[in-house]
PDB file of C-alpha atoms and ligand atoms in Angstrom:
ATOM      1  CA  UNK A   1       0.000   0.000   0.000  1.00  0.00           C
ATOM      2  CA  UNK A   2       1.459   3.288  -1.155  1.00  0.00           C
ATOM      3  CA  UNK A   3       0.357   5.965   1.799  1.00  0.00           C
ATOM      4  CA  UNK A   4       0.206   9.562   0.781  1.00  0.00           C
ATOM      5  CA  UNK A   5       2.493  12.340   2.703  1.00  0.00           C
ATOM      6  CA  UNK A   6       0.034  13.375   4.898  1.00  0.00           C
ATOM      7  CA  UNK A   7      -1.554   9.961   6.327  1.00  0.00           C
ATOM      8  CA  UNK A   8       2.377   9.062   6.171  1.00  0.00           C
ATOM      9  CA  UNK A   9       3.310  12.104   8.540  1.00  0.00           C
ATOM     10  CA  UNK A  10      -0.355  11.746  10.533  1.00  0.00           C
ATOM     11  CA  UNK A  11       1.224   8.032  11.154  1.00  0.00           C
ATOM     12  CA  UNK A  12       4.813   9.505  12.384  1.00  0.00           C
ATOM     13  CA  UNK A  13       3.015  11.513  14.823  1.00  0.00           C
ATOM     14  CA  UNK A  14       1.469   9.118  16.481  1.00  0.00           C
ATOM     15  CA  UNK A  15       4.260   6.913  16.747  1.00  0.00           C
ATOM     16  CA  UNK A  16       7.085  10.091  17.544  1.00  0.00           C
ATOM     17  CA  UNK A  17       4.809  12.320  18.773  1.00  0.00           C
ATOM     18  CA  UNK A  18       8.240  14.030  19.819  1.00  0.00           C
ATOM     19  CA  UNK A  19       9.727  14.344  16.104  1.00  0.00           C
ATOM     20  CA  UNK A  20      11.142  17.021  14.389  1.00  0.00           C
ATOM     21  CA  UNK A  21       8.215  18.606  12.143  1.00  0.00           C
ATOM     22  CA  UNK A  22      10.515  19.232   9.360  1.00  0.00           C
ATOM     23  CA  UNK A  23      12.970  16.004   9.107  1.00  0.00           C
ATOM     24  CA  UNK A  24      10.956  14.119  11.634  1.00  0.00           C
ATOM     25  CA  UNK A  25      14.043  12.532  13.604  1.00  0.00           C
ATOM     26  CA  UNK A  26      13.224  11.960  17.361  1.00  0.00           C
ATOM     27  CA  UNK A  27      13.753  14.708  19.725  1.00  0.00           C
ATOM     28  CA  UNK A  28      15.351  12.726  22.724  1.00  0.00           C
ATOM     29  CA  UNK A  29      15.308  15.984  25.100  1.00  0.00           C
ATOM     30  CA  UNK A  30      12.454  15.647  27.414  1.00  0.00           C
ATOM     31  CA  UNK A  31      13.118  19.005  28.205  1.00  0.00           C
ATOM     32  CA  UNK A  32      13.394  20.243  24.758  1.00  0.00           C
ATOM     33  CA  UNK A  33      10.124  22.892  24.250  1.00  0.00           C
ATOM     34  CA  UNK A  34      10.405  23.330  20.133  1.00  0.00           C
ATOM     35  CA  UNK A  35       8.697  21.209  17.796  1.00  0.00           C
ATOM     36  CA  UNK A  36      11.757  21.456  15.098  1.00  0.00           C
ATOM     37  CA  UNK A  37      15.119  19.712  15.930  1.00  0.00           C
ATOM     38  CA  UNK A  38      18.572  21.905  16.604  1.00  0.00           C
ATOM     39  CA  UNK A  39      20.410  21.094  13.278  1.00  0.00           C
ATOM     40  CA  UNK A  40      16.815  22.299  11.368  1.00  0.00           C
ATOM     41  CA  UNK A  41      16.933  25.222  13.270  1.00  0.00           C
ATOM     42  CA  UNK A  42      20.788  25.906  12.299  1.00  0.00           C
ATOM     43  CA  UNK A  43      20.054  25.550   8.604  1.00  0.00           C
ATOM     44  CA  UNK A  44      17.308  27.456   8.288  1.00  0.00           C
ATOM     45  CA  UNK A  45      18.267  31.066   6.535  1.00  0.00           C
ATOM     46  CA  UNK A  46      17.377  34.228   7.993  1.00  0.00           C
ATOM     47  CA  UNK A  47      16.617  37.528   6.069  1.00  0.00           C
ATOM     48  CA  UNK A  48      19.605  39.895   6.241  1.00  0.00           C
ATOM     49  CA  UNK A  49      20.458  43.655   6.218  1.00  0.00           C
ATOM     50  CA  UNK A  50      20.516  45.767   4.233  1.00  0.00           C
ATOM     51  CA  UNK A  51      16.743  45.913   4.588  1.00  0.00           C
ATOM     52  CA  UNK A  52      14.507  47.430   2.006  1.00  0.00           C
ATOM     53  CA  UNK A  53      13.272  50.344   4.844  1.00  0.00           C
ATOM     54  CA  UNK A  54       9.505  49.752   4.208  1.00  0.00           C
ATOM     55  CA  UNK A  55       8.768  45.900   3.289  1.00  0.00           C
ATOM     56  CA  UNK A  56      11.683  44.679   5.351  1.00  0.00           C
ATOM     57  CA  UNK A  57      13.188  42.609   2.347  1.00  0.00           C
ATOM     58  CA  UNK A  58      17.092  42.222   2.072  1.00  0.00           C
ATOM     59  CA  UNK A  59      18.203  44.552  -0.511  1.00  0.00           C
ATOM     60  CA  UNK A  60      20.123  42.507  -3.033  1.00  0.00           C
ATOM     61  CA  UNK A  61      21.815  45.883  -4.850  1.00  0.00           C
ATOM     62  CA  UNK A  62      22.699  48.111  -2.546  1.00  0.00           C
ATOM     63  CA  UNK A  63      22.277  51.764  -3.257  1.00  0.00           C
ATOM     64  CA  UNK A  64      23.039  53.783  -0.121  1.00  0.00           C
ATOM     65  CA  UNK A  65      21.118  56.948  -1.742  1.00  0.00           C
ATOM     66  CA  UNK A  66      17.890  55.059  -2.016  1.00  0.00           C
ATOM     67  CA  UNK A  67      16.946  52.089   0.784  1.00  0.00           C
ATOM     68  CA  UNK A  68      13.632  51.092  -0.580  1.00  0.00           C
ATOM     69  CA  UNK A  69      13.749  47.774  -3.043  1.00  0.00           C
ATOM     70  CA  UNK A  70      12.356  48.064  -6.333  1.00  0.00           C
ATOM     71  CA  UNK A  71       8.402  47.566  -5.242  1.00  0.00           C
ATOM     72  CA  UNK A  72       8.367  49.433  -2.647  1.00  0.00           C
ATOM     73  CA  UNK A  73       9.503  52.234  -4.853  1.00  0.00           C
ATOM     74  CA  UNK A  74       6.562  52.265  -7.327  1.00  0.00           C
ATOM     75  CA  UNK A  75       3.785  51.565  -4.615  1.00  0.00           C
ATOM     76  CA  UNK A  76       2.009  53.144  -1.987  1.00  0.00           C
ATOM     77  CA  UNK A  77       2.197  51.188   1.389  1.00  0.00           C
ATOM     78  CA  UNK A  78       0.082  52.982   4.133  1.00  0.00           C
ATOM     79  CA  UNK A  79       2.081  50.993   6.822  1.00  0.00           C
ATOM     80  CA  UNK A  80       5.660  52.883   7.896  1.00  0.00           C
ATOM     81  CA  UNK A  81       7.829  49.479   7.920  1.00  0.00           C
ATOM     82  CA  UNK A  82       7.639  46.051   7.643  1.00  0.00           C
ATOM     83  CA  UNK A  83       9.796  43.187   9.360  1.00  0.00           C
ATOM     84  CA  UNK A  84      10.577  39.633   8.491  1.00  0.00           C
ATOM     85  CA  UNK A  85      12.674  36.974  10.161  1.00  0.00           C
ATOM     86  CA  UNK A  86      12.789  34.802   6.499  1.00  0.00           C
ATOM     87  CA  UNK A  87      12.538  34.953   2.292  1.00  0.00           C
ATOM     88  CA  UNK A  88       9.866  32.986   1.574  1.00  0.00           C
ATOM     89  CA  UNK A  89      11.614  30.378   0.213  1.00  0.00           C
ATOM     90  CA  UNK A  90      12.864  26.772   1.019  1.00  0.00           C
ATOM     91  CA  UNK A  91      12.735  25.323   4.684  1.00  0.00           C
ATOM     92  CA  UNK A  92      10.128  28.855   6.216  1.00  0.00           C
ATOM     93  CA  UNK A  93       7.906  28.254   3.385  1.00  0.00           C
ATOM     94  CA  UNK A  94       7.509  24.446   3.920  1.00  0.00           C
ATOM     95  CA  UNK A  95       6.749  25.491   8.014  1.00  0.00           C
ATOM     96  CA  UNK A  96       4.494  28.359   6.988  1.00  0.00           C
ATOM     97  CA  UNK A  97       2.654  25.829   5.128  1.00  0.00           C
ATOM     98  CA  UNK A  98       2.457  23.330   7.708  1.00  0.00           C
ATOM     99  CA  UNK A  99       1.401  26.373  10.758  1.00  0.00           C
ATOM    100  CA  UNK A 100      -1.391  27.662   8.322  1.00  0.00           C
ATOM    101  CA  UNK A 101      -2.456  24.696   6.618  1.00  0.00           C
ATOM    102  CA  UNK A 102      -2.189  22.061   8.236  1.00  0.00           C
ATOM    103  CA  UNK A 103      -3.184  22.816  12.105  1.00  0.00           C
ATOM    104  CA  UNK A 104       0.926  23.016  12.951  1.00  0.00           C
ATOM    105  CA  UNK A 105      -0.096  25.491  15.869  1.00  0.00           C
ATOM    106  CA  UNK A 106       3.194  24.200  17.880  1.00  0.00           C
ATOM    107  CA  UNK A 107       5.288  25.743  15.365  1.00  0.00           C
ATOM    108  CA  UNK A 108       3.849  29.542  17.110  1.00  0.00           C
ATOM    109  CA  UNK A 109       6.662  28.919  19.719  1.00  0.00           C
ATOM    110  CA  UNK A 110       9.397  28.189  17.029  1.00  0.00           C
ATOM    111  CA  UNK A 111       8.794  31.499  15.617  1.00  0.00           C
ATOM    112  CA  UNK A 112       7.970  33.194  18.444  1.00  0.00           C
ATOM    113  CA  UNK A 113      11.525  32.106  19.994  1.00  0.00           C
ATOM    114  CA  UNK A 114      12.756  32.775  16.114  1.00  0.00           C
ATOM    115  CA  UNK A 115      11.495  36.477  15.724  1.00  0.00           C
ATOM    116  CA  UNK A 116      12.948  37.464  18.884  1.00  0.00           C
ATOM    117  CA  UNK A 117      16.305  36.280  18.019  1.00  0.00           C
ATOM    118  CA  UNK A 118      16.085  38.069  14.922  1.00  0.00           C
ATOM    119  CA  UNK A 119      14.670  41.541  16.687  1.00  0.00           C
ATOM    120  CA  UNK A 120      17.674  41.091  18.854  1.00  0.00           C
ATOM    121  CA  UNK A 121      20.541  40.240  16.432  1.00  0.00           C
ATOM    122  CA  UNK A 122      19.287  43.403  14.221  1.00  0.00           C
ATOM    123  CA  UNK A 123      18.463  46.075  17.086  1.00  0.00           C
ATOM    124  CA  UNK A 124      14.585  45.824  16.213  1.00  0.00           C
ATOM    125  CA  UNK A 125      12.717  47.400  19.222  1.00  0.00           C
ATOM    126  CA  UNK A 126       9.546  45.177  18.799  1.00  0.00           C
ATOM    127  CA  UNK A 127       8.547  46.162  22.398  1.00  0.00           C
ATOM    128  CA  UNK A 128       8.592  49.698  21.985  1.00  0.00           C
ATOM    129  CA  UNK A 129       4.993  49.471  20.332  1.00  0.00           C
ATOM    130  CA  UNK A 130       1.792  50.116  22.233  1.00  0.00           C
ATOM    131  CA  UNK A 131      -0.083  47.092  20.900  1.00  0.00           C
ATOM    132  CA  UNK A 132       0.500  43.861  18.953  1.00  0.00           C
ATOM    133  CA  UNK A 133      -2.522  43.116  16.572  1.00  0.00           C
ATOM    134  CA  UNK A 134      -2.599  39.780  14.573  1.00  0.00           C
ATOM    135  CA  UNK A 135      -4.690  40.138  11.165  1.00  0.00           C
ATOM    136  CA  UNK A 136      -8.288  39.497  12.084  1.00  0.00           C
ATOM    137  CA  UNK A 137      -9.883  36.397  10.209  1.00  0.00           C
ATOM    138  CA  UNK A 138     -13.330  36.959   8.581  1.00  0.00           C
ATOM    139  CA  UNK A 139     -15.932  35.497  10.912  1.00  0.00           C
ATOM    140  CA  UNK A 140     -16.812  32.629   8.275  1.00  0.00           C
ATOM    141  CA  UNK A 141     -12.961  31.773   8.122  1.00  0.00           C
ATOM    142  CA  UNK A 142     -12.104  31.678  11.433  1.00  0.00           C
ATOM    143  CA  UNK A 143     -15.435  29.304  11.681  1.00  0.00           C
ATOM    144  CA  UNK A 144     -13.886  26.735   9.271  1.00  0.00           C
ATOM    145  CA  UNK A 145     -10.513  27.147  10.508  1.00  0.00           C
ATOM    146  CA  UNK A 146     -11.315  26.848  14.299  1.00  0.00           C
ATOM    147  CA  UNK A 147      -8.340  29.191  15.359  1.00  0.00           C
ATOM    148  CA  UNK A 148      -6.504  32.134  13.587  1.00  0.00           C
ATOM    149  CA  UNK A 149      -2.603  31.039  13.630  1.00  0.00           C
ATOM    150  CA  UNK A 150      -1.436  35.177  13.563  1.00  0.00           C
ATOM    151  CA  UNK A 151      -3.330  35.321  16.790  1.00  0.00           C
ATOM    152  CA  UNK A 152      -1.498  32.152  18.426  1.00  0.00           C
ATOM    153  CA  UNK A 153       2.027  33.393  17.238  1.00  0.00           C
ATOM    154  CA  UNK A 154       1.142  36.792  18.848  1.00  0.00           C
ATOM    155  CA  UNK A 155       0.346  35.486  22.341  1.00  0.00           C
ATOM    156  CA  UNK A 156       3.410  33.520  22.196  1.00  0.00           C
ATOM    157  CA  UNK A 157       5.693  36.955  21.212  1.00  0.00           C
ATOM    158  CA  UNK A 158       3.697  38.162  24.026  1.00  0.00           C
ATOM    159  CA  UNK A 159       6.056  36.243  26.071  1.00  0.00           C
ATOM    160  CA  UNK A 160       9.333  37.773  24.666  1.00  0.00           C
ATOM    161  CA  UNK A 161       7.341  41.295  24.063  1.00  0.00           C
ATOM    162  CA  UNK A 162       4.655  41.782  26.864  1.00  0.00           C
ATOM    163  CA  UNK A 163       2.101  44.263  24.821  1.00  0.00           C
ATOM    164  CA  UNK A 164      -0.848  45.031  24.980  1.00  0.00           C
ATOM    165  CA  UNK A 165      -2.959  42.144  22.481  1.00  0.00           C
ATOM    166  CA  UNK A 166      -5.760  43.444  20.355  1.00  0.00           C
ATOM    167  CA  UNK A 167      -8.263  40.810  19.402  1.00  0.00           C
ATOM    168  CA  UNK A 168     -11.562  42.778  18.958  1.00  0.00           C
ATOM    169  CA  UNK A 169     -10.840  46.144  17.751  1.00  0.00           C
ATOM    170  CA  UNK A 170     -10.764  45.440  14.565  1.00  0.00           C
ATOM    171  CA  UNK A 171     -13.085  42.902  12.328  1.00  0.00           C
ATOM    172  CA  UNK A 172     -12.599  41.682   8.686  1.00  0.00           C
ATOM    173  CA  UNK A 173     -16.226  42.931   7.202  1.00  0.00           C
ATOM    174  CA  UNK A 174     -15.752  41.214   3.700  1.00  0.00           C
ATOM    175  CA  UNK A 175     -14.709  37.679   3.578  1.00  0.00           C
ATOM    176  CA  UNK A 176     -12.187  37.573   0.364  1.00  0.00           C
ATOM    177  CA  UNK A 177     -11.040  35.496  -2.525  1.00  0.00           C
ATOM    178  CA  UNK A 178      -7.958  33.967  -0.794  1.00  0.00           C
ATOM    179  CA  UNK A 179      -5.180  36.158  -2.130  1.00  0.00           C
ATOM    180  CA  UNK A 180      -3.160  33.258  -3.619  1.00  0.00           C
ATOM    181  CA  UNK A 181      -5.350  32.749  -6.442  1.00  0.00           C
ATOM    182  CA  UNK A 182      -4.935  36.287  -7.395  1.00  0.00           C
ATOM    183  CA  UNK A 183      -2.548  37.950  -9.439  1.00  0.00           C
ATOM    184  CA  UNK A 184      -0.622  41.121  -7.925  1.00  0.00           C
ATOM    185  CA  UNK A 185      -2.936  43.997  -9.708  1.00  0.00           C
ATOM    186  CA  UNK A 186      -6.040  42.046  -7.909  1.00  0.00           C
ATOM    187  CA  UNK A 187      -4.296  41.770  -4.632  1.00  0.00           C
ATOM    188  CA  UNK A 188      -4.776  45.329  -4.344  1.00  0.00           C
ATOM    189  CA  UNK A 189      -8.615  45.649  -5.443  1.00  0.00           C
ATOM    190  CA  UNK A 190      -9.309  42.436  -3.426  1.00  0.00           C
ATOM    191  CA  UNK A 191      -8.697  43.844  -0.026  1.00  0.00           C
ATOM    192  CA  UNK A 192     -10.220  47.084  -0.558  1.00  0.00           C
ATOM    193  CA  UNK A 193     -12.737  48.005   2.632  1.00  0.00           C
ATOM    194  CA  UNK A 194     -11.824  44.793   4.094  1.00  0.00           C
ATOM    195  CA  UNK A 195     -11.157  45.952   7.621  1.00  0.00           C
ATOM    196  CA  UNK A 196     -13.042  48.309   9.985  1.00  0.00           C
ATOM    197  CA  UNK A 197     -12.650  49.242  13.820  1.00  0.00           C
ATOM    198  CA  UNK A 198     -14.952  48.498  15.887  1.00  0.00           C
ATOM    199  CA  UNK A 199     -13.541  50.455  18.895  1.00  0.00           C
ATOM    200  CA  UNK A 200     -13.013  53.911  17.957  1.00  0.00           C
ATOM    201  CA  UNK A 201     -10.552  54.622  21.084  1.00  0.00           C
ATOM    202  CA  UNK A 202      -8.445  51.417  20.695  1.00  0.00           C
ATOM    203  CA  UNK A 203      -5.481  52.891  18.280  1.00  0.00           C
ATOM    204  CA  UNK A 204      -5.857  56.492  19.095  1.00  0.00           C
ATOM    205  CA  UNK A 205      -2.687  58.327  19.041  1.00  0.00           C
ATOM    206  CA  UNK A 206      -0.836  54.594  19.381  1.00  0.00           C
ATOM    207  CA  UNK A 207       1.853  52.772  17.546  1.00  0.00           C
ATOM    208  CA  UNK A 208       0.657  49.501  16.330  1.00  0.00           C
ATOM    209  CA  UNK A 209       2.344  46.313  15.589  1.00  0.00           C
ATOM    210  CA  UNK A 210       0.442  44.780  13.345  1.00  0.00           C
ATOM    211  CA  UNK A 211       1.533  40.813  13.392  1.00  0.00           C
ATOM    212  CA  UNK A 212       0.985  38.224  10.265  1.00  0.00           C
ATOM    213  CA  UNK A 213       2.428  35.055   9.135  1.00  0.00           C
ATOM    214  CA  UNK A 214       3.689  36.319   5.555  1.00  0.00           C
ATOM    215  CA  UNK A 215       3.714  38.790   3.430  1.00  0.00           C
ATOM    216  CA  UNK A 216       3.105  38.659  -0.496  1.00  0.00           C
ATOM    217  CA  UNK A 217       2.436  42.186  -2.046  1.00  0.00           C
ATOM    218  CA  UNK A 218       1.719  44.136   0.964  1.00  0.00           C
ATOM    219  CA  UNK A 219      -1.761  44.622   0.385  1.00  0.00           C
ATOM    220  CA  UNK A 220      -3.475  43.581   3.191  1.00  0.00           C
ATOM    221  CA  UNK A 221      -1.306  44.999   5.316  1.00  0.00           C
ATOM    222  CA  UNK A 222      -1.526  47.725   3.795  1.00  0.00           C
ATOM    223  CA  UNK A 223      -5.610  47.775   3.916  1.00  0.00           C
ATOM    224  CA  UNK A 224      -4.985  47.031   7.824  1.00  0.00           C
ATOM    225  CA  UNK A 225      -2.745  49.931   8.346  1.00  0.00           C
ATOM    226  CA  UNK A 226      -4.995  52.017   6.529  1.00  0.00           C
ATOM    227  CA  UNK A 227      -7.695  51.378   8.511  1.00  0.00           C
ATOM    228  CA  UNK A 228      -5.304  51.854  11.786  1.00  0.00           C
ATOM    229  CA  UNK A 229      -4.316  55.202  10.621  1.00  0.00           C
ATOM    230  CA  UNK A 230      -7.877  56.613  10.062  1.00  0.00           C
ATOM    231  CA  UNK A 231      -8.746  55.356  13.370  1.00  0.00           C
ATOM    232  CA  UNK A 232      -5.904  58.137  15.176  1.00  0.00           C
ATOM    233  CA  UNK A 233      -3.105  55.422  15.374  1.00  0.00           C
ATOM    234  CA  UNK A 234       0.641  57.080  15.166  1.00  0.00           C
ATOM    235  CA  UNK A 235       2.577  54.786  13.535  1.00  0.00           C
ATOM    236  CA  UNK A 236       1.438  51.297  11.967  1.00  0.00           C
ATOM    237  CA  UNK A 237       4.665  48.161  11.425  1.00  0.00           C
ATOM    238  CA  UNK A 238       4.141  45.036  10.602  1.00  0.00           C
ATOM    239  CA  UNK A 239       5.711  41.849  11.750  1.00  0.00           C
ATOM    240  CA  UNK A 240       5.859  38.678   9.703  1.00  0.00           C
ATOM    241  CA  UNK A 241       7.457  35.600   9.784  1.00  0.00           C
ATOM    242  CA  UNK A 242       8.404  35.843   6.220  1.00  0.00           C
ATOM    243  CA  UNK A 243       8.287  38.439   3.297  1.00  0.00           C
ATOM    244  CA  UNK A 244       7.734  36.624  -0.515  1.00  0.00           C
ATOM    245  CA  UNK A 245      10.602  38.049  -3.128  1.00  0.00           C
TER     246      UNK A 245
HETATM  247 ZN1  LIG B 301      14.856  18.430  12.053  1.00  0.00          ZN
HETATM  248 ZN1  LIG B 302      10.573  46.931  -0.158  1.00  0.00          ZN
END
C-alpha cells in the first residue's frame, strides 16, 4: 500500500509524537520545548540587512542613496515598515505551510523564539509598540478554521514582548477570494474596505504592531494599516514571519 504524505506524517506523529516537524528525527530531550530539531533550526536562513526600509526585504543591490527595493519604490504602502525573520523560500515556506495549513499550531513557539532572536541580532525594538494586533480572520474563516494562527504566534511573542494584544478592535467585514489565487494587480482591489474598527478609542494616538504570518504584495497589510491610521493610530509596522521576493 502506497500511503500519501500526509496519512504518512499523521502516522509519524502518532508513533514520535516528539519528532522534528521538518525532518521528523526523534527529539530525545524531554526538556526540549520546540517542535523542530537543533540542526533544522541551524540551517534554516534568515533575512539579512541591508533591509529594504519599508517591506523589510534584504536589498540585493545596494544603493546607499535610495533604501527602498524596487516595489516598494513604485507603490504606496500605508504601513511605515515592515519586518521579516525569512525569504519565503525553502525550509520557512515548507513550516508556513504546515502552521497555516495544516493545524501546525506548535510551530507559534518556534517562531515566536525565532522572531525574537532576529529583533535582537538586528536592534529591532519590537517592544517599543503600544499594541501587537494579529490580522483578524473573517468570521466565516475563522469558523472553518477553528483558530486564527497570527493570533497564536502573537500570544506567544507576548512572552518575549509583553504588549498590549488586540483581538476585537478590529473585524474583517468582507470575507475575500484567498489572495493566492490572485494575481498582484487584484491583490490590491481584493482587499479594498476589508477591515473596519470596531472600537473607535483602541489605536488612538498609538503605535501599532500589526503581526501576520507572511507577506506577499503588501496589500493587506496595507488595507490594515490604513484602517489603523484613520482610526488616530501614530505609527502602523508590521511583523511577519516571512516576506515573498
Ligand atoms: Zn529536524
Ligand atoms: Zn521593499
Amino acid at each position: 500500500m502506497v500511503m500519501s504524505n500526509s496519512l504518512a506524517n499523521a502516522v509519524l506523529d502518532l508513533v514520535y509524537p516528539n519528532n522534528c516537524i521538518n525532518c521528523k528525527t526523534a527529539i530525545l530531550d524531554k526538556d526540549y520545548e520546540f517542535s523542530l530539531c537543533q540542526d533544522c533550526w541551524q540551517s534554516i536562513e534568515n533575512n539579512l540587512p541591508p533591509f529594504c526600509s519599508k517591506c523589510g526585504l534584504h536589498l540585493e543591490d545596494i544603493d546607499t542613496r535610495i533604501d527602498l527595493c524596487k516595489d516598494c519604490q513604485k507603490r504606496e504602502l500605508y504601513f511605515d515598515k515592515a519586518f521579516s525573520v525569512f525569504a519565503f523560500e525553502g525550509m520557512a515556506k515548507e513550516l508556513i505551510h504546515k502552521f497555516k495549513y495544516s493545524n501546525k499550531t506548535m510551530l507559534a513557539k518556534v517562531f515566536a523564539k525565532m522572531i525574537f532572536d532576529f529583533a535582537m541580532n538586528f536592534n529591532i525594538p519590537l517592544d517599543s509598540y503600544d499594541i501587537m494586533l494579529p490580522v483578524p480572520l473573517h468570521s466565516t474563516r475563522l469558523r472553518e478554521r477553528e483558530y486564527n494562527q497570527c493570533e497564536i504566534l502573537a500570544r506567544q511573542l507576548q512572552k518575549f514582548f509583553p504588549l498590549e494584544l488586540s483581538t476585537k478592535d478590529v473585524k474583517r467585514i468582507k470575507n475575500t477570494k484567498s489572495q493566492i489565487t490572485l494575481d498582484k494587480a487584484s491583490r490590491w482591489k481584493n482587499v479594498e474596505g476589508v477591515f473596519k474598527t470596531t472600537n473607535e478609542y483602541a489605536f488612538k494616538d498609538k503605535s501599532v504592531l500589526v503581526v501576520d504570518d507572511l507577506m506577499t504584495t503588501g496589500s493587506t497589510a496595507s488595507e490594515l494599516a490604513k484602517t489603523l491610521k484613520d482610526s488616530g493610530a501614530k505609527t502602523v509596522s508590521v511583523l511577519t514571519i516571512a516576506k515573498a521576493k
